[in-house]
Amino acid sequence: MHKTEHILEAKDYIMTKTNITPEVGFVLGSGLGILADEIENAVIIPYVDIPHFAKSSAIGHANELVIGDLMGKKVVAMKGRFHYYEGFSLDEVTFPIRVMKALGVKNLIITNACGAVNTDFKPGDLMLIRDHINLTGANPLIGHNNDDLGTRFPDMTQAYTPELRDLAKKVAEQLDMNLQEGVYAWWTGPTYETPAEIRMIRTLGADAVGMSTVPEVIVARHSQMNVLGISCLTNMASGILDQPLSHDEVIEVASKVKTNFIALLKGILNEIA
Ligand code: HPA
């Protein structure tokens, strides 16, 4: 579990670079970092410079914190995240979420690229995450609980804040944008799933599968933040189409949806309390 003094050291360092108090946080997934380029008066802080941040190596991620103004709101965006499959501990994966909370973030918008398990979906669709399934057995809260940060047994009944989900649906409708909705399953990776695993995951009730998001959402809820999850379905999951999966395809499709992705997130930001 994260130590309060480590969180405060990271926060204090960031506050030497900016006096903005961000209220909305973003975690931008593979190929989705472009939203951070829309931030005005941006202060860019490489993760390597921030005390207690891990150093990420994932392809398609920039690895910097971007703080500034977007749609008249004060925001902080993680351009690139830490993944469990990179060998980081879940403490390292989720540390930035604690820091965002300490900086003042109340609403956290978490995004990812993932595979479509629901055959009604298609590559390039955006999906509002209604709920998740943790298939890994791992949990960032295992171990000693720091009671200053949150409760020992957090409730996950409404892990994805209903009001934010309603807002996302309303904005998508206003934009005449097709927004899917479904359950996200967390698979550790770095292998993509087998076709048999995808059949299992579908049977278990998931609509999409990916290698991130769930640990960050758990820590955000432990930290009493509101959470909105938006997935970009970059490919049909393994075995659905008669073709192999590739990271290049994931990045390519994620960057193709950028116009819709940016419009949706800006629309949500505009209306968020
Ligand atoms: N599976 C897991 N993670 C992913 C996928 C997938 O099909 N696509 C993008 N991230």
Short mmCIF file of C-alpha atoms and ligand atoms in Angstrom, two decimals:
data_model
loop_
_atom_site.label_atom_id
_atom_site.label_comp_id
_atom_site.label_asym_id
_atom_site.label_seq_id
_atom_site.Cartn_x
_atom_site.Cartn_y
_atom_site.Cartn_z
CA MET A 1 0.00 0.00 0.00
CA HIS A 2 1.18 3.48 -0.82
CA LYS A 3 2.82 5.57 1.88
CA THR A 4 1.29 8.95 2.59
CA GLU A 5 4.71 10.65 2.65
CA HIS A 6 5.59 9.28 -0.82
CA ILE A 7 2.33 10.61 -2.23
CA LEU A 8 2.97 14.02 -0.65
CA GLU A 9 6.55 14.13 -1.97
CA ALA A 10 5.29 13.50 -5.51
CA LYS A 11 2.53 16.07 -5.06
CA ASP A 12 4.93 18.68 -3.66
CA TYR A 13 7.31 18.18 -6.58
CA ILE A 14 4.47 18.63 -9.10
CA MET A 15 3.33 21.77 -7.28
CA THR A 16 6.78 23.31 -7.75
CA LYS A 17 6.02 23.19 -11.50
CA THR A 18 2.48 24.56 -11.51
CA ASN A 19 0.05 26.25 -9.16
CA ILE A 20 -2.97 24.70 -10.87
CA THR A 21 -5.28 22.58 -8.70
CA PRO A 22 -6.69 20.03 -11.14
CA GLU A 23 -10.22 18.79 -10.52
CA VAL A 24 -10.48 16.31 -13.35
CA GLY A 25 -7.88 13.63 -14.04
CA PHE A 26 -7.36 11.57 -17.17
CA VAL A 27 -5.50 8.33 -17.70
CA LEU A 28 -4.91 8.12 -21.44
CA GLY A 29 -4.46 4.65 -22.91
CA SER A 30 -2.49 3.30 -25.86
CA GLY A 31 -2.85 5.56 -28.89
CA LEU A 32 -5.20 7.90 -26.95
CA GLY A 33 -2.61 10.34 -25.56
CA ILE A 34 -3.64 12.88 -28.19
CA LEU A 35 -6.20 14.32 -25.81
CA ALA A 36 -3.32 15.70 -23.73
CA ASP A 37 -2.19 17.73 -26.77
CA GLU A 38 -5.45 19.70 -26.52
CA ILE A 39 -4.61 20.96 -23.03
CA GLU A 40 -3.90 24.70 -22.94
CA ASN A 41 -1.25 26.43 -20.82
CA ALA A 42 0.19 22.97 -20.45
CA VAL A 43 2.88 22.14 -17.94
CA ILE A 44 4.50 18.87 -18.96
CA ILE A 45 6.26 16.80 -16.32
CA PRO A 46 8.09 13.59 -17.36
CA TYR A 47 7.34 10.68 -15.02
CA VAL A 48 11.07 10.10 -14.58
CA ASP A 49 11.29 13.44 -12.75
CA ILE A 50 8.49 12.75 -10.27
CA PRO A 51 9.52 11.22 -6.94
CA HIS A 52 8.34 7.60 -6.49
CA PHE A 53 6.88 7.32 -10.02
CA ALA A 54 7.98 4.16 -11.85
CA LYS A 55 9.53 4.42 -15.32
CA SER A 56 7.28 3.10 -18.11
CA SER A 57 8.48 1.48 -21.31
CA ALA A 58 5.24 0.63 -23.17
CA ILE A 59 5.24 1.42 -26.86
CA GLY A 60 2.68 4.05 -27.87
CA HIS A 61 2.93 5.90 -24.55
CA ALA A 62 4.69 9.20 -23.89
CA ASN A 63 5.13 8.87 -20.11
CA GLU A 64 4.43 12.37 -18.95
CA LEU A 65 1.97 14.22 -16.79
CA VAL A 66 0.26 17.14 -18.52
CA ILE A 67 -1.43 19.77 -16.35
CA GLY A 68 -3.39 22.74 -17.64
CA ASP A 69 -6.77 23.96 -18.91
CA LEU A 70 -9.24 22.08 -21.07
CA MET A 71 -12.79 23.28 -21.77
CA GLY A 72 -12.36 25.84 -19.01
CA LYS A 73 -11.56 23.15 -16.44
CA LYS A 74 -8.31 22.52 -14.61
CA VAL A 75 -7.10 19.08 -15.59
CA VAL A 76 -4.23 16.67 -15.16
CA ALA A 77 -3.62 13.96 -17.75
CA MET A 78 -1.41 10.90 -17.63
CA LYS A 79 -0.07 10.52 -21.13
CA GLY A 80 0.92 6.88 -20.80
CA ARG A 81 0.37 4.57 -17.86
CA PHE A 82 2.18 1.80 -16.05
CA HIS A 83 1.07 -1.74 -16.85
CA TYR A 84 1.23 -4.85 -14.70
CA TYR A 85 2.59 -6.81 -17.68
CA GLU A 86 5.64 -4.53 -17.79
CA GLY A 87 6.65 -6.05 -14.48
CA PHE A 88 5.58 -3.14 -12.31
CA SER A 89 3.99 -3.93 -9.00
CA LEU A 90 0.38 -2.88 -8.62
CA ASP A 91 1.63 -0.27 -6.14
CA GLU A 92 3.69 1.23 -8.96
CA VAL A 93 0.83 0.90 -11.47
CA THR A 94 -1.57 2.80 -9.23
CA PHE A 95 0.69 5.31 -7.46
CA PRO A 96 -0.19 8.14 -9.92
CA ILE A 97 -3.86 7.72 -9.02
CA ARG A 98 -3.03 8.51 -5.38
CA VAL A 99 -1.05 11.55 -6.52
CA MET A 100 -3.93 12.81 -8.66
CA LYS A 101 -6.22 12.50 -5.64
CA ALA A 102 -3.71 14.42 -3.53
CA LEU A 103 -3.52 17.14 -6.21
CA GLY A 104 -7.27 17.67 -5.87
CA VAL A 105 -8.82 15.43 -8.52
CA LYS A 106 -12.43 14.49 -7.79
CA ASN A 107 -13.46 12.99 -11.11
CA LEU A 108 -11.14 10.53 -12.81
CA ILE A 109 -11.64 9.58 -16.47
CA ILE A 110 -9.80 6.37 -17.30
CA THR A 111 -9.38 5.27 -20.90
CA ASN A 112 -7.90 2.27 -22.63
CA ALA A 113 -7.56 0.36 -25.87
CA CYS A 114 -9.11 -3.10 -25.66
CA GLY A 115 -10.44 -6.02 -27.63
CA ALA A 116 -14.15 -6.46 -28.39
CA VAL A 117 -15.55 -9.68 -26.94
CA ASN A 118 -19.16 -8.77 -27.72
CA THR A 119 -19.64 -9.61 -31.40
CA ASP A 120 -22.15 -6.76 -31.82
CA PHE A 121 -19.25 -4.33 -31.38
CA LYS A 122 -16.77 -3.38 -34.07
CA PRO A 123 -13.22 -2.03 -34.15
CA GLY A 124 -13.21 1.73 -33.76
CA ASP A 125 -16.26 1.77 -31.47
CA LEU A 126 -16.03 3.55 -28.14
CA MET A 127 -17.44 1.77 -25.09
CA LEU A 128 -18.59 3.19 -21.81
CA ILE A 129 -17.46 0.84 -19.04
CA ARG A 130 -20.46 -0.12 -16.91
CA ASP A 131 -18.62 -2.57 -14.68
CA HIS A 132 -15.55 -4.75 -14.69
CA ILE A 133 -14.40 -8.29 -14.01
CA ASN A 134 -10.98 -8.82 -12.47
CA LEU A 135 -9.75 -12.05 -14.04
CA THR A 136 -6.22 -11.81 -12.68
CA GLY A 137 -6.68 -12.59 -9.00
CA ALA A 138 -4.35 -9.66 -8.32
CA ASN A 139 -5.54 -6.61 -6.42
CA PRO A 140 -3.62 -3.39 -5.69
CA LEU A 141 -5.10 -3.21 -2.19
CA ILE A 142 -3.71 -6.55 -1.02
CA GLY A 143 -1.45 -5.99 1.97
CA HIS A 144 -1.46 -3.52 4.79
CA ASN A 145 -4.24 -0.91 4.46
CA ASN A 146 -3.26 2.74 4.86
CA ASP A 147 -6.41 3.94 6.63
CA ASP A 148 -5.56 7.56 5.80
CA LEU A 149 -6.11 6.72 2.13
CA GLY A 150 -9.25 4.61 2.31
CA THR A 151 -11.15 1.80 3.92
CA ARG A 152 -9.97 -1.84 4.21
CA PHE A 153 -12.95 -3.27 2.31
CA PRO A 154 -14.06 -0.81 -0.38
CA ASP A 155 -17.51 -1.21 -1.88
CA MET A 156 -17.42 -1.83 -5.63
CA THR A 157 -21.17 -1.84 -6.28
CA GLN A 158 -20.92 1.36 -8.27
CA ALA A 159 -17.27 1.35 -9.26
CA TYR A 160 -18.11 3.39 -12.35
CA THR A 161 -20.04 6.41 -11.10
CA PRO A 162 -23.65 6.26 -12.37
CA GLU A 163 -23.94 10.06 -12.75
CA LEU A 164 -20.82 10.17 -14.93
CA ARG A 165 -22.08 7.27 -17.03
CA ASP A 166 -25.38 9.08 -17.57
CA LEU A 167 -23.47 12.22 -18.50
CA ALA A 168 -21.32 10.33 -21.04
CA LYS A 169 -24.42 8.82 -22.63
CA LYS A 170 -26.10 12.21 -22.82
CA VAL A 171 -23.07 13.83 -24.44
CA ALA A 172 -22.71 10.96 -26.96
CA GLU A 173 -26.36 11.40 -27.89
CA GLN A 174 -25.93 15.16 -28.32
CA LEU A 175 -22.96 14.48 -30.59
CA ASP A 176 -24.96 11.85 -32.47
CA MET A 177 -22.16 9.44 -31.62
CA ASN A 178 -22.58 5.71 -31.20
CA LEU A 179 -21.36 4.86 -27.68
CA GLN A 180 -21.41 1.18 -26.74
CA GLU A 181 -21.73 0.19 -23.12
CA GLY A 182 -20.41 -2.92 -21.43
CA VAL A 183 -18.31 -4.86 -18.96
CA TYR A 184 -14.51 -4.73 -19.18
CA ALA A 185 -12.44 -7.76 -18.18
CA TRP A 186 -8.86 -7.32 -17.00
CA TRP A 187 -6.41 -9.83 -18.40
CA THR A 188 -2.77 -9.41 -17.31
CA GLY A 189 -1.24 -9.85 -20.75
CA PRO A 190 1.20 -9.35 -22.35
CA THR A 191 -0.10 -12.23 -24.47
CA TYR A 192 -3.39 -11.57 -26.13
CA GLU A 193 -6.01 -14.13 -25.17
CA THR A 194 -6.58 -17.45 -26.90
CA PRO A 195 -9.90 -18.03 -28.70
CA ALA A 196 -10.89 -20.44 -25.90
CA GLU A 197 -10.14 -17.77 -23.31
CA ILE A 198 -12.27 -15.28 -25.21
CA ARG A 199 -15.19 -17.76 -25.25
CA MET A 200 -14.72 -18.13 -21.49
CA ILE A 201 -14.57 -14.37 -20.97
CA ARG A 202 -17.75 -13.88 -23.00
CA THR A 203 -19.50 -16.62 -21.00
CA LEU A 204 -18.44 -14.87 -17.79
CA GLY A 205 -20.27 -11.75 -18.91
CA ALA A 206 -17.63 -9.41 -20.31
CA ASP A 207 -18.01 -7.36 -23.48
CA ALA A 208 -14.40 -6.25 -23.80
CA VAL A 209 -10.98 -7.39 -22.62
CA GLY A 210 -7.81 -5.46 -21.95
CA MET A 211 -4.61 -5.28 -19.94
CA SER A 212 -5.14 -2.19 -17.77
CA THR A 213 -7.70 0.05 -16.05
CA VAL A 214 -9.02 -2.27 -13.32
CA PRO A 215 -6.16 -1.68 -10.82
CA GLU A 216 -6.42 2.08 -11.31
CA VAL A 217 -10.20 2.00 -10.87
CA ILE A 218 -9.85 -0.03 -7.66
CA VAL A 219 -7.42 2.52 -6.21
CA ALA A 220 -9.52 5.45 -7.40
CA ARG A 221 -12.56 4.01 -5.63
CA HIS A 222 -10.50 3.28 -2.52
CA SER A 223 -9.53 6.98 -2.74
CA GLN A 224 -13.21 8.02 -2.96
CA MET A 225 -12.91 9.49 -6.45
CA ASN A 226 -15.70 9.38 -9.03
CA VAL A 227 -14.70 7.21 -11.97
CA LEU A 228 -15.65 7.23 -15.63
CA GLY A 229 -14.20 4.53 -17.89
CA ILE A 230 -14.10 4.84 -21.68
CA SER A 231 -12.66 2.06 -23.84
CA CYS A 232 -11.63 2.20 -27.45
CA LEU A 233 -12.35 -1.17 -29.05
CA THR A 234 -9.37 -1.50 -31.32
CA ASN A 235 -9.95 -5.05 -32.56
CA MET A 236 -12.27 -8.00 -32.34
CA ALA A 237 -10.89 -10.26 -29.61
CA SER A 238 -8.97 -13.41 -30.46
CA GLY A 239 -10.74 -16.06 -32.54
CA ILE A 240 -13.71 -13.89 -33.58
CA LEU A 241 -12.24 -13.05 -36.97
CA ASP A 242 -9.95 -15.33 -38.92
CA GLN A 243 -6.90 -13.14 -38.39
CA PRO A 244 -4.10 -12.68 -35.85
CA LEU A 245 -3.98 -9.75 -33.39
CA SER A 246 -1.21 -7.20 -33.46
CA HIS A 247 -0.16 -4.21 -31.39
CA ASP A 248 0.28 -2.18 -34.61
CA GLU A 249 -3.41 -2.68 -35.37
CA VAL A 250 -4.33 -1.61 -31.82
CA ILE A 251 -2.36 1.64 -32.11
CA GLU A 252 -3.60 2.33 -35.65
CA VAL A 253 -7.29 1.92 -34.80
CA ALA A 254 -6.92 3.90 -31.56
CA SER A 255 -5.42 6.82 -33.44
CA LYS A 256 -8.14 6.61 -36.13
CA VAL A 257 -10.90 7.19 -33.59
CA LYS A 258 -9.19 10.26 -32.21
CA THR A 259 -11.70 12.77 -33.58
CA ASN A 260 -14.63 11.00 -31.92
CA PHE A 261 -12.63 10.27 -28.78
CA ILE A 262 -11.55 13.89 -28.32
CA ALA A 263 -15.06 15.20 -29.09
CA LEU A 264 -16.67 12.86 -26.56
CA LEU A 265 -14.20 13.59 -23.79
CA LYS A 266 -14.28 17.33 -24.37
CA GLY A 267 -18.08 17.22 -24.35
CA ILE A 268 -18.07 15.33 -21.06
CA LEU A 269 -15.53 17.70 -19.55
CA ASN A 270 -17.62 20.67 -20.59
CA GLU A 271 -20.59 19.40 -18.57
CA ILE A 272 -18.85 17.75 -15.64
CA ALA A 273 -19.58 19.42 -12.28
N1 HPA B 1 -6.94 -8.18 -25.72
C1 HPA B 1 -6.33 -7.62 -24.65
N2 HPA B 1 -5.89 -6.39 -24.64
C2 HPA B 1 -6.08 -5.64 -25.74
C3 HPA B 1 -6.69 -6.16 -26.89
C4 HPA B 1 -7.16 -7.49 -26.87
O1 HPA B 1 -7.73 -8.01 -27.83
N3 HPA B 1 -6.72 -5.15 -27.80
C5 HPA B 1 -6.12 -4.07 -27.22
N4 HPA B 1 -5.73 -4.37 -25.97
#
